[in-house]
Amino acid sequence: MTTLDPWGAVKIDNYSKLFDEFGISKFDELLSKIKNPHRYMRRHIIFGHRSYDSVLEAMLSGKPFAAMSGFMPSGRAHLGHKMVMEEIIWHQQQGGEAFLAIADMEAHAVRGKTWKECREYGINEYILSAIAFGLEPGAHIYFQSGLESVKSLAFELGIKANFSELSAIYGFNGETNIAHMVSALTQSADILNPQSKEFGGPKPVVIPVGADQDPHIRLTRGLAYKVNMFVVEERQDNGRSYISVRGKAAPKEALREIAKCTGGKLHEEHVDIFKYSLEEVGSTVCEVELKYGGYAFMPPASTYHKFMTGLQGGKMSSSVPESYIALTDRPEEGAKKVMRAKTGGRVTVEEQKKFGGEPDKCTVYELLLYHLVEDDSELLEVYKDCVGGTRTCGNCKKYTAELMSGFLKEHQEKREMAKGRLGEFGLPKL
Ligand code: TRP
Ligand code: SF4
């Protein structure tokens, strides 16, 4: 939802605030444990996370985990969407299950798109590109309106979400249409759906998002907690630690069963357990909760990436085509946009030679960094040459424009091939 922007246009140097004020953890701390870190990880473009440890642990031990994201089929897919697609695909390549939602309910309710437009944009803009980037069969690609588990979950989550909480996040007021509110819940349902019983039950799920999307994640983590039957907590008593399981509106027999399985002491609304670890109790509670028809959701994990700057400086905006490169821009068009992009160059060539360029303020460099140069040492050369003043922006733009048109050409060829592969993903043929 683009109306949501609690941190405004977050500048690169401002990201550190998110750690202290919002409780997002540093991704760097996990980096060394990741086997084949993605370009965005290596280059610190992904800078933060919540609970990503749980995903990583599953990844390293071969347990089930998933990655999911959703796309609103109301505009053109661009390089920003590519980032999310690549992150989902990378997790699929590491053994995770991939989920890709087309948020047609949201586009219909919030943007006034017809169902037919949603279908077309969903397939042409997002699904074809995701397949072209390497999404493999086995991925769950779905339209929100077509997935029963998501819609019924959204309804259930609605019981635990109230108007004030949603308004604070999404800016709802008395004029907001009800379906808009439903679509906000549907997004939370998308995020928790990979853990529903139709999809194999509780598991770590990561949602890769841009830094401004954290409020959705926090909302959904809160809802997951609220719809669960039990809360498992570590407690201290006279220096002795134990595990306490609290039943929130849980059936009495379920609490009794937990006490029995763990040898714990049963109280009115909780069980205290002294013999088992948090993890052991957690898995018992999960089993019992599922048996009694509960969800036992794990809080969804997230990773946060930095935004790309708009090509003219400022923000990328879907209403300003010159500010972004769409995945279906003609290769020449993409190259032209690069040639017109804002650089970090100096006013004159003399100054450039003397002081060097400023790649950190250069949208052309950003294209290389985020998308066009995979090899780290090659990128480092560009950086050094730029800072050292031996690189001129004219040549650098030409080099980047060529890479860009090559990328678009190849991507569009792959999109053509993807058209014949929709059936492999359980989607109707074009
Ligand atoms: N609301 C998102 C957007 O505006 C789309 C979306 C729907 C989504 N469901 C999601 C994003 C689940 C992440 C996870 O683009
Ligand atoms: Fe940007 Fe390249 Fe110019 Fe450096 S030389 S400022 S990287 S366009």
Tab-separated table of C-alpha atoms and ligand atoms in Angstrom:
chain	number	residue	atom	x	y	z
A	1	MET	CA	0.000	0.000	0.000
A	2	THR	CA	1.684	3.111	-1.146
A	3	THR	CA	-0.171	5.534	1.147
A	4	LEU	CA	1.830	4.084	3.976
A	5	ASP	CA	5.163	5.735	4.603
A	6	PRO	CA	5.814	6.161	8.293
A	7	TRP	CA	9.462	7.040	7.911
A	8	GLY	CA	9.070	9.319	4.936
A	9	ALA	CA	11.783	9.120	2.329
A	10	VAL	CA	14.289	7.240	4.436
A	11	LYS	CA	17.813	8.282	3.568
A	12	ILE	CA	20.528	5.650	3.583
A	13	ASP	CA	22.149	7.098	6.712
A	14	ASN	CA	18.816	7.165	8.520
A	15	TYR	CA	18.255	3.440	8.386
A	16	SER	CA	20.100	2.883	11.650
A	17	LYS	CA	17.198	4.584	13.442
A	18	LEU	CA	15.015	1.636	12.554
A	19	PHE	CA	17.129	-0.601	14.714
A	20	ASP	CA	16.787	1.443	17.860
A	21	GLU	CA	13.298	2.835	17.505
A	22	PHE	CA	11.446	-0.012	15.876
A	23	GLY	CA	13.278	-3.058	17.091
A	24	ILE	CA	14.460	-4.267	13.715
A	25	SER	CA	17.626	-6.373	14.025
A	26	LYS	CA	20.756	-5.975	11.952
A	27	PHE	CA	21.032	-8.384	9.067
A	28	ASP	CA	24.835	-8.227	9.244
A	29	GLU	CA	24.816	-10.330	12.377
A	30	LEU	CA	23.442	-13.292	10.425
A	31	LEU	CA	25.375	-12.807	7.233
A	32	SER	CA	28.311	-15.077	8.039
A	33	LYS	CA	25.963	-18.027	8.642
A	34	ILE	CA	24.367	-17.809	5.202
A	35	LYS	CA	25.808	-20.206	2.661
A	36	ASN	CA	25.267	-18.488	-0.677
A	37	PRO	CA	24.285	-14.989	0.315
A	38	HIS	CA	22.358	-13.135	-2.337
A	39	ARG	CA	23.857	-10.035	-3.945
A	40	TYR	CA	21.485	-7.894	-1.834
A	41	MET	CA	22.766	-9.569	1.304
A	42	ARG	CA	26.448	-9.333	0.415
A	43	ARG	CA	26.082	-5.675	-0.472
A	44	HIS	CA	24.112	-4.751	2.631
A	45	ILE	CA	21.125	-3.696	0.578
A	46	ILE	CA	19.205	-6.038	2.837
A	47	PHE	CA	20.110	-4.393	6.116
A	48	GLY	CA	17.581	-5.536	8.684
A	49	HIS	CA	15.283	-8.333	9.760
A	50	ARG	CA	12.799	-9.632	12.280
A	51	SER	CA	13.085	-13.267	13.371
A	52	TYR	CA	15.110	-14.221	10.321
A	53	ASP	CA	17.109	-16.519	12.636
A	54	SER	CA	14.142	-18.912	12.560
A	55	VAL	CA	14.226	-19.080	8.755
A	56	LEU	CA	17.973	-19.485	8.657
A	57	GLU	CA	17.892	-22.250	11.222
A	58	ALA	CA	15.359	-24.173	9.131
A	59	MET	CA	17.377	-23.531	5.979
A	60	LEU	CA	20.565	-24.859	7.547
A	61	SER	CA	18.952	-27.930	9.077
A	62	GLY	CA	16.791	-28.871	6.108
A	63	LYS	CA	13.473	-28.191	7.844
A	64	PRO	CA	10.492	-26.659	6.060
A	65	PHE	CA	10.409	-22.904	5.606
A	66	ALA	CA	8.860	-20.528	3.122
A	67	ALA	CA	9.190	-17.096	1.558
A	68	MET	CA	6.188	-15.090	0.431
A	69	SER	CA	5.245	-11.763	-1.041
A	70	GLY	CA	2.356	-10.125	-2.801
A	71	PHE	CA	2.029	-7.783	-5.741
A	72	MET	CA	-0.791	-5.408	-6.414
A	73	PRO	CA	-1.818	-5.826	-10.061
A	74	SER	CA	-2.506	-2.172	-10.673
A	75	GLY	CA	0.623	-0.868	-12.309
A	76	ARG	CA	3.741	-1.905	-14.152
A	77	ALA	CA	6.346	-4.170	-12.608
A	78	HIS	CA	9.695	-2.405	-12.262
A	79	LEU	CA	13.142	-2.940	-10.805
A	80	GLY	CA	11.791	-2.494	-7.268
A	81	HIS	CA	9.484	-5.478	-7.789
A	82	LYS	CA	12.401	-7.388	-9.270
A	83	MET	CA	14.164	-7.117	-5.926
A	84	VAL	CA	11.321	-8.834	-4.090
A	85	MET	CA	10.951	-11.495	-6.795
A	86	GLU	CA	14.644	-12.318	-6.664
A	87	GLU	CA	14.515	-12.616	-2.881
A	88	ILE	CA	11.611	-15.073	-3.057
A	89	ILE	CA	13.371	-17.064	-5.775
A	90	TRP	CA	16.623	-17.158	-3.821
A	91	HIS	CA	14.788	-18.686	-0.871
A	92	GLN	CA	13.176	-21.244	-3.161
A	93	GLN	CA	16.665	-22.135	-4.420
A	94	GLN	CA	17.797	-22.618	-0.812
A	95	GLY	CA	15.077	-25.229	-0.352
A	96	GLY	CA	12.168	-23.064	0.775
A	97	GLU	CA	8.618	-23.057	-0.455
A	98	ALA	CA	7.746	-19.982	-2.479
A	99	PHE	CA	4.422	-18.143	-2.290
A	100	LEU	CA	3.491	-15.342	-4.632
A	101	ALA	CA	0.178	-13.577	-4.142
A	102	ILE	CA	-1.460	-11.385	-6.723
A	103	ALA	CA	-3.327	-8.879	-4.577
A	104	ASP	CA	-6.334	-8.587	-6.849
A	105	MET	CA	-8.760	-7.959	-3.995
A	106	GLU	CA	-6.653	-5.012	-2.935
A	107	ALA	CA	-6.296	-3.644	-6.465
A	108	HIS	CA	-10.051	-4.003	-6.983
A	109	ALA	CA	-11.052	-2.439	-3.654
A	110	VAL	CA	-8.395	0.241	-3.369
A	111	ARG	CA	-7.423	1.104	-6.937
A	112	GLY	CA	-10.730	0.404	-8.651
A	113	LYS	CA	-9.242	-2.094	-11.096
A	114	THR	CA	-11.726	-4.459	-12.714
A	115	TRP	CA	-11.261	-8.182	-12.099
A	116	LYS	CA	-10.305	-8.569	-15.734
A	117	GLU	CA	-7.602	-5.914	-15.425
A	118	CYS	CA	-6.342	-7.580	-12.248
A	119	ARG	CA	-6.055	-10.882	-14.057
A	120	GLU	CA	-4.183	-9.356	-17.011
A	121	TYR	CA	-1.831	-7.194	-14.955
A	122	GLY	CA	-1.249	-10.040	-12.560
A	123	ILE	CA	-0.134	-12.391	-15.278
A	124	ASN	CA	1.501	-10.011	-17.741
A	125	GLU	CA	3.327	-7.764	-15.343
A	126	TYR	CA	4.160	-9.907	-12.346
A	127	ILE	CA	3.790	-13.627	-12.899
A	128	LEU	CA	5.596	-13.787	-16.249
A	129	SER	CA	8.490	-11.760	-14.880
A	130	ALA	CA	8.743	-13.872	-11.721
A	131	ILE	CA	8.964	-17.035	-13.839
A	132	ALA	CA	11.447	-15.351	-16.171
A	133	PHE	CA	13.659	-14.518	-13.163
A	134	GLY	CA	13.748	-18.180	-12.202
A	135	LEU	CA	10.735	-19.020	-10.052
A	136	GLU	CA	10.310	-22.777	-10.370
A	137	PRO	CA	7.233	-25.012	-10.401
A	138	GLY	CA	6.220	-25.955	-6.896
A	139	ALA	CA	5.831	-22.253	-6.148
A	140	HIS	CA	2.333	-21.313	-5.049
A	141	ILE	CA	1.212	-18.515	-7.311
A	142	TYR	CA	-2.307	-17.388	-6.527
A	143	PHE	CA	-4.817	-14.599	-6.888
A	144	GLN	CA	-6.229	-13.577	-3.494
A	145	SER	CA	-9.803	-13.787	-4.763
A	146	GLY	CA	-9.234	-17.376	-5.836
A	147	LEU	CA	-7.778	-18.816	-2.654
A	148	GLU	CA	-10.297	-19.950	-0.070
A	149	SER	CA	-7.767	-20.465	2.740
A	150	VAL	CA	-6.641	-16.842	2.489
A	151	LYS	CA	-10.140	-15.420	2.465
A	152	SER	CA	-11.337	-17.415	5.452
A	153	LEU	CA	-8.147	-16.626	7.351
A	154	ALA	CA	-8.652	-12.911	6.656
A	155	PHE	CA	-12.107	-13.194	8.211
A	156	GLU	CA	-10.742	-14.893	11.321
A	157	LEU	CA	-7.967	-12.309	11.677
A	158	GLY	CA	-10.652	-9.633	11.484
A	159	ILE	CA	-11.928	-10.805	14.845
A	160	LYS	CA	-8.663	-9.729	16.443
A	161	ALA	CA	-8.137	-6.507	14.502
A	162	ASN	CA	-9.995	-3.384	15.394
A	163	PHE	CA	-10.677	-0.185	13.516
A	164	SER	CA	-8.343	2.003	15.596
A	165	GLU	CA	-5.364	-0.233	15.100
A	166	LEU	CA	-5.868	-0.537	11.350
A	167	SER	CA	-6.566	3.196	10.963
A	168	ALA	CA	-3.327	4.057	12.723
A	169	ILE	CA	-1.410	1.999	10.180
A	170	TYR	CA	-3.368	2.548	6.988
A	171	GLY	CA	-4.916	5.950	7.597
A	172	PHE	CA	-8.495	4.659	7.452
A	173	ASN	CA	-11.285	7.047	8.349
A	174	GLY	CA	-15.062	7.169	8.186
A	175	GLU	CA	-14.985	7.527	4.403
A	176	THR	CA	-12.854	4.437	3.798
A	177	ASN	CA	-14.716	1.683	2.003
A	178	ILE	CA	-15.081	-1.562	3.906
A	179	ALA	CA	-13.500	-3.700	1.202
A	180	HIS	CA	-10.347	-1.612	1.568
A	181	MET	CA	-10.222	-2.674	5.206
A	182	VAL	CA	-10.862	-6.273	4.226
A	183	SER	CA	-7.972	-6.098	1.785
A	184	ALA	CA	-5.647	-4.975	4.597
A	185	LEU	CA	-6.633	-8.085	6.534
A	186	THR	CA	-6.209	-10.128	3.384
A	187	GLN	CA	-2.610	-9.023	3.188
A	188	SER	CA	-2.049	-10.301	6.738
A	189	ALA	CA	-3.783	-13.512	5.709
A	190	ASP	CA	-1.416	-13.815	2.716
A	191	ILE	CA	1.500	-13.585	5.103
A	192	LEU	CA	0.181	-16.250	7.485
A	193	ASN	CA	-1.354	-18.517	4.850
A	194	PRO	CA	1.851	-20.530	4.208
A	195	GLN	CA	1.426	-21.718	7.809
A	196	SER	CA	-2.198	-22.757	7.462
A	197	LYS	CA	-3.010	-26.442	7.527
A	198	GLU	CA	-3.731	-26.492	3.783
A	199	PHE	CA	-0.058	-25.656	3.294
A	200	GLY	CA	1.492	-27.935	5.857
A	201	GLY	CA	1.042	-25.990	9.099
A	202	PRO	CA	3.350	-23.789	11.169
A	203	LYS	CA	6.802	-23.051	9.782
A	204	PRO	CA	9.206	-20.120	9.544
A	205	VAL	CA	8.121	-17.798	6.732
A	206	VAL	CA	10.054	-14.766	5.573
A	207	ILE	CA	8.475	-11.735	3.913
A	208	PRO	CA	11.130	-9.713	2.089
A	209	VAL	CA	9.998	-6.092	2.054
A	210	GLY	CA	11.128	-2.505	1.657
A	211	ALA	CA	11.871	-0.638	4.852
A	212	ASP	CA	8.560	1.252	4.792
A	213	GLN	CA	6.537	-1.953	4.967
A	214	ASP	CA	7.399	-2.829	8.536
A	215	PRO	CA	4.047	-1.681	9.992
A	216	HIS	CA	2.295	-4.446	7.993
A	217	ILE	CA	4.725	-6.956	9.376
A	218	ARG	CA	4.249	-5.767	12.942
A	219	LEU	CA	0.491	-5.838	12.539
A	220	THR	CA	0.618	-9.382	11.216
A	221	ARG	CA	2.986	-10.565	13.934
A	222	GLY	CA	0.544	-9.130	16.443
A	223	LEU	CA	-2.411	-10.845	14.801
A	224	ALA	CA	-0.570	-14.174	14.711
A	225	TYR	CA	-0.021	-13.881	18.440
A	226	LYS	CA	-3.634	-12.928	19.072
A	227	VAL	CA	-5.263	-15.763	17.130
A	228	ASN	CA	-3.033	-18.409	18.674
A	229	MET	CA	-4.474	-20.471	21.534
A	230	PHE	CA	-1.375	-20.501	23.686
A	231	VAL	CA	1.504	-18.278	24.695
A	232	VAL	CA	4.729	-19.979	25.678
A	233	GLU	CA	7.081	-17.919	27.846
A	234	GLU	CA	10.274	-18.375	29.783
A	235	ARG	CA	9.921	-17.278	33.432
A	236	GLN	CA	12.255	-16.788	36.363
A	237	ASP	CA	11.520	-17.636	39.951
A	238	ASN	CA	14.250	-17.322	42.582
A	239	GLY	CA	16.936	-17.738	39.957
A	240	ARG	CA	15.280	-20.831	38.595
A	241	SER	CA	13.928	-20.615	35.083
A	242	TYR	CA	10.909	-22.506	33.862
A	243	ILE	CA	8.428	-22.432	31.016
A	244	SER	CA	4.931	-21.162	31.381
A	245	VAL	CA	2.173	-21.955	28.894
A	246	ARG	CA	-0.807	-19.661	29.066
A	247	GLY	CA	-4.036	-20.628	27.369
A	248	LYS	CA	-5.916	-17.690	25.919
A	249	ALA	CA	-9.429	-18.911	25.343
A	250	ALA	CA	-8.022	-22.398	24.909
A	251	PRO	CA	-10.215	-25.412	25.676
A	252	LYS	CA	-9.616	-26.766	29.188
A	253	GLU	CA	-8.825	-30.255	27.848
A	254	ALA	CA	-6.073	-28.814	25.657
A	255	LEU	CA	-4.371	-27.176	28.620
A	256	ARG	CA	-4.759	-30.395	30.584
A	257	GLU	CA	-3.171	-32.338	27.758
A	258	ILE	CA	-0.176	-29.989	27.720
A	259	ALA	CA	0.249	-30.486	31.470
A	260	LYS	CA	0.100	-34.244	30.988
A	261	CYS	CA	2.589	-34.367	28.097
A	262	THR	CA	5.115	-32.149	29.860
A	263	GLY	CA	4.659	-33.235	33.466
A	264	GLY	CA	3.859	-29.594	34.196
A	265	LYS	CA	1.773	-28.109	36.999
A	266	LEU	CA	-1.732	-27.228	35.862
A	267	HIS	CA	-3.226	-23.946	37.089
A	268	GLU	CA	-6.524	-22.286	36.254
A	269	GLU	CA	-5.319	-20.789	32.949
A	270	HIS	CA	-1.714	-21.840	32.630
A	271	VAL	CA	0.726	-24.686	33.008
A	272	ASP	CA	4.193	-24.293	34.575
A	273	ILE	CA	6.831	-26.669	33.240
A	274	PHE	CA	10.196	-27.276	34.850
A	275	LYS	CA	11.555	-30.286	32.992
A	276	TYR	CA	11.700	-29.129	29.388
A	277	SER	CA	13.279	-26.390	27.320
A	278	LEU	CA	11.427	-23.598	25.606
A	279	GLU	CA	11.876	-25.358	22.300
A	280	GLU	CA	10.618	-28.717	23.538
A	281	VAL	CA	7.563	-27.177	25.156
A	282	GLY	CA	7.009	-25.094	22.048
A	283	SER	CA	6.740	-28.128	19.819
A	284	THR	CA	4.392	-29.962	22.238
A	285	VAL	CA	2.175	-26.896	22.464
A	286	CYS	CA	2.146	-26.612	18.685
A	287	GLU	CA	0.994	-30.212	18.303
A	288	VAL	CA	-1.739	-29.882	20.912
A	289	GLU	CA	-2.920	-26.564	19.498
A	290	LEU	CA	-3.232	-28.001	15.989
A	291	LYS	CA	-5.064	-31.028	17.342
A	292	TYR	CA	-7.641	-28.745	18.957
A	293	GLY	CA	-8.138	-26.760	15.770
A	294	GLY	CA	-5.851	-23.818	16.547
A	295	TYR	CA	-3.269	-22.224	14.242
A	296	ALA	CA	-0.059	-22.249	16.316
A	297	PHE	CA	1.379	-19.607	14.008
A	298	MET	CA	5.014	-18.641	14.306
A	299	PRO	CA	5.472	-14.874	14.074
A	300	PRO	CA	6.270	-14.189	10.415
A	301	ALA	CA	9.885	-13.179	9.771
A	302	SER	CA	10.926	-10.325	7.543
A	303	THR	CA	13.948	-8.882	5.822
A	304	TYR	CA	14.234	-5.192	4.968
A	305	HIS	CA	15.938	-3.804	1.914
A	306	LYS	CA	16.926	-0.275	1.077
A	307	PHE	CA	14.971	1.460	-1.640
A	308	MET	CA	16.328	2.381	-4.983
A	309	THR	CA	16.317	6.077	-5.694
A	310	GLY	CA	14.231	7.355	-8.579
A	311	LEU	CA	16.329	7.777	-11.724
A	312	GLN	CA	15.957	11.533	-11.518
A	313	GLY	CA	16.814	11.591	-7.823
A	314	GLY	CA	13.993	11.614	-5.291
A	315	LYS	CA	11.557	8.740	-5.060
A	316	MET	CA	10.603	6.126	-7.611
A	317	SER	CA	6.973	6.751	-8.398
A	318	SER	CA	4.697	4.715	-10.600
A	319	SER	CA	3.066	7.908	-11.845
A	320	VAL	CA	6.427	9.190	-13.158
A	321	PRO	CA	7.628	6.688	-15.801
A	322	GLU	CA	10.971	8.509	-16.091
A	323	SER	CA	11.709	7.706	-12.443
A	324	TYR	CA	11.834	3.952	-12.890
A	325	ILE	CA	12.695	1.250	-15.389
A	326	ALA	CA	9.848	-1.160	-15.990
A	327	LEU	CA	10.595	-4.789	-16.720
A	328	THR	CA	8.716	-4.420	-19.995
A	329	ASP	CA	10.328	-1.148	-21.095
A	330	ARG	CA	11.811	-1.631	-24.544
A	331	PRO	CA	15.590	-2.131	-24.267
A	332	GLU	CA	16.242	1.173	-26.111
A	333	GLU	CA	13.854	2.932	-23.787
A	334	GLY	CA	15.617	1.522	-20.737
A	335	ALA	CA	18.980	2.608	-22.130
A	336	LYS	CA	17.610	6.090	-22.754
A	337	LYS	CA	16.408	6.364	-19.181
A	338	VAL	CA	19.888	5.463	-17.980
A	339	MET	CA	21.440	8.140	-20.185
A	340	ARG	CA	19.115	10.714	-18.613
A	341	ALA	CA	19.575	9.527	-15.038
A	342	LYS	CA	21.010	11.659	-12.269
A	343	THR	CA	24.678	10.889	-11.629
A	344	GLY	CA	27.016	11.654	-8.782
A	345	GLY	CA	29.332	13.433	-11.189
A	346	ARG	CA	30.903	16.847	-10.750
A	347	VAL	CA	29.960	19.914	-12.730
A	348	THR	CA	32.984	19.810	-15.024
A	349	VAL	CA	35.262	17.063	-16.281
A	350	GLU	CA	38.204	18.866	-14.648
A	351	GLU	CA	36.530	18.769	-11.260
A	352	GLN	CA	35.591	15.151	-11.808
A	353	LYS	CA	39.256	14.313	-12.411
A	354	LYS	CA	40.363	16.316	-9.424
A	355	PHE	CA	37.785	15.291	-6.813
A	356	GLY	CA	36.358	12.081	-8.255
A	357	GLY	CA	32.663	11.281	-8.589
A	358	GLU	CA	30.226	10.451	-5.802
A	359	PRO	CA	28.878	6.949	-6.498
A	360	ASP	CA	26.923	7.000	-3.237
A	361	LYS	CA	24.774	9.771	-4.699
A	362	CYS	CA	24.606	8.292	-8.187
A	363	THR	CA	21.504	6.543	-9.523
A	364	VAL	CA	23.563	5.026	-12.335
A	365	TYR	CA	25.880	3.422	-9.815
A	366	GLU	CA	22.814	2.197	-7.966
A	367	LEU	CA	21.682	0.337	-11.083
A	368	LEU	CA	25.026	-1.422	-11.262
A	369	LEU	CA	25.044	-2.137	-7.536
A	370	TYR	CA	21.491	-3.457	-7.290
A	371	HIS	CA	21.031	-5.094	-10.645
A	372	LEU	CA	23.583	-5.063	-13.384
A	373	VAL	CA	26.936	-6.208	-11.984
A	374	GLU	CA	26.920	-9.563	-10.237
A	375	ASP	CA	30.646	-9.793	-9.677
A	376	ASP	CA	31.706	-7.941	-6.516
A	377	SER	CA	35.250	-7.241	-7.643
A	378	GLU	CA	34.043	-5.798	-10.932
A	379	LEU	CA	31.744	-3.475	-9.033
A	380	LEU	CA	34.558	-2.462	-6.731
A	381	GLU	CA	36.587	-1.428	-9.776
A	382	VAL	CA	33.777	0.845	-10.940
A	383	TYR	CA	33.558	2.343	-7.492
A	384	LYS	CA	37.290	2.958	-7.235
A	385	ASP	CA	37.539	4.423	-10.720
A	386	CYS	CA	34.633	6.722	-9.995
A	387	VAL	CA	35.955	7.942	-6.664
A	388	GLY	CA	39.455	8.187	-8.091
A	389	GLY	CA	38.314	10.461	-10.887
A	390	THR	CA	39.421	8.245	-13.758
A	391	ARG	CA	35.889	7.422	-14.798
A	392	THR	CA	33.773	9.920	-16.688
A	393	CYS	CA	30.022	9.904	-16.274
A	394	GLY	CA	29.436	9.952	-20.023
A	395	ASN	CA	31.265	6.685	-20.564
A	396	CYS	CA	29.943	5.190	-17.381
A	397	LYS	CA	26.369	5.900	-18.446
A	398	LYS	CA	26.981	4.343	-21.840
A	399	TYR	CA	28.403	1.235	-20.198
A	400	THR	CA	25.436	1.047	-17.835
A	401	ALA	CA	22.905	1.738	-20.605
A	402	GLU	CA	24.316	-1.161	-22.594
A	403	LEU	CA	24.091	-3.494	-19.627
A	404	MET	CA	20.555	-2.289	-19.033
A	405	SER	CA	19.359	-2.873	-22.562
A	406	GLY	CA	21.039	-6.291	-22.543
A	407	PHE	CA	19.298	-7.149	-19.305
A	408	LEU	CA	15.889	-6.033	-20.589
A	409	LYS	CA	16.303	-7.876	-23.860
A	410	GLU	CA	17.213	-11.123	-22.153
A	411	HIS	CA	14.505	-10.746	-19.529
A	412	GLN	CA	11.876	-10.135	-22.177
A	413	GLU	CA	12.940	-13.200	-24.116
A	414	LYS	CA	12.576	-15.234	-20.952
A	415	ARG	CA	9.151	-13.696	-20.384
A	416	GLU	CA	8.116	-14.933	-23.821
A	417	MET	CA	9.195	-18.436	-22.864
A	418	ALA	CA	7.375	-18.131	-19.530
A	419	LYS	CA	4.118	-17.651	-21.454
A	420	GLY	CA	4.220	-21.295	-22.419
A	421	ARG	CA	4.994	-22.436	-18.891
A	422	LEU	CA	2.027	-21.098	-16.906
A	423	GLY	CA	0.491	-24.559	-16.834
A	424	GLU	CA	3.473	-25.847	-14.864
A	425	PHE	CA	2.394	-23.499	-12.072
A	426	GLY	CA	-1.197	-24.644	-12.115
A	427	LEU	CA	-2.301	-21.471	-13.890
A	428	PRO	CA	-4.606	-21.456	-16.909
A	429	LYS	CA	-2.793	-21.172	-20.213
A	430	LEU	CA	-2.756	-17.785	-21.949
B	1	TRP	N1	-0.130	-4.558	-0.308
B	1	TRP	C1	0.955	-4.931	-1.163
B	1	TRP	C2	1.191	-3.834	-2.198
B	1	TRP	O1	0.587	-2.802	-2.155
B	1	TRP	C3	0.695	-6.230	-1.864
B	1	TRP	C4	0.564	-7.431	-0.956
B	1	TRP	C5	-0.554	-8.189	-0.784
B	1	TRP	C6	1.577	-8.033	-0.154
B	1	TRP	N2	-0.321	-9.218	0.052
B	1	TRP	C7	0.970	-9.152	0.464
B	1	TRP	C8	2.919	-7.724	0.094
B	1	TRP	C9	1.684	-9.969	1.336
B	1	TRP	C10	3.636	-8.538	0.967
B	1	TRP	C11	3.012	-9.669	1.585
B	1	TRP	O2	1.991	-3.982	-3.085
B	2	SF4	FE1	28.022	7.696	-11.335
B	2	SF4	FE2	29.593	6.505	-13.079
B	2	SF4	FE3	29.550	9.187	-12.864
B	2	SF4	FE4	30.610	7.707	-10.953
B	2	SF4	S1	31.338	7.874	-13.046
B	2	SF4	S2	29.237	9.405	-10.676
B	2	SF4	S3	29.321	5.903	-10.969
B	2	SF4	S4	27.883	7.871	-13.540
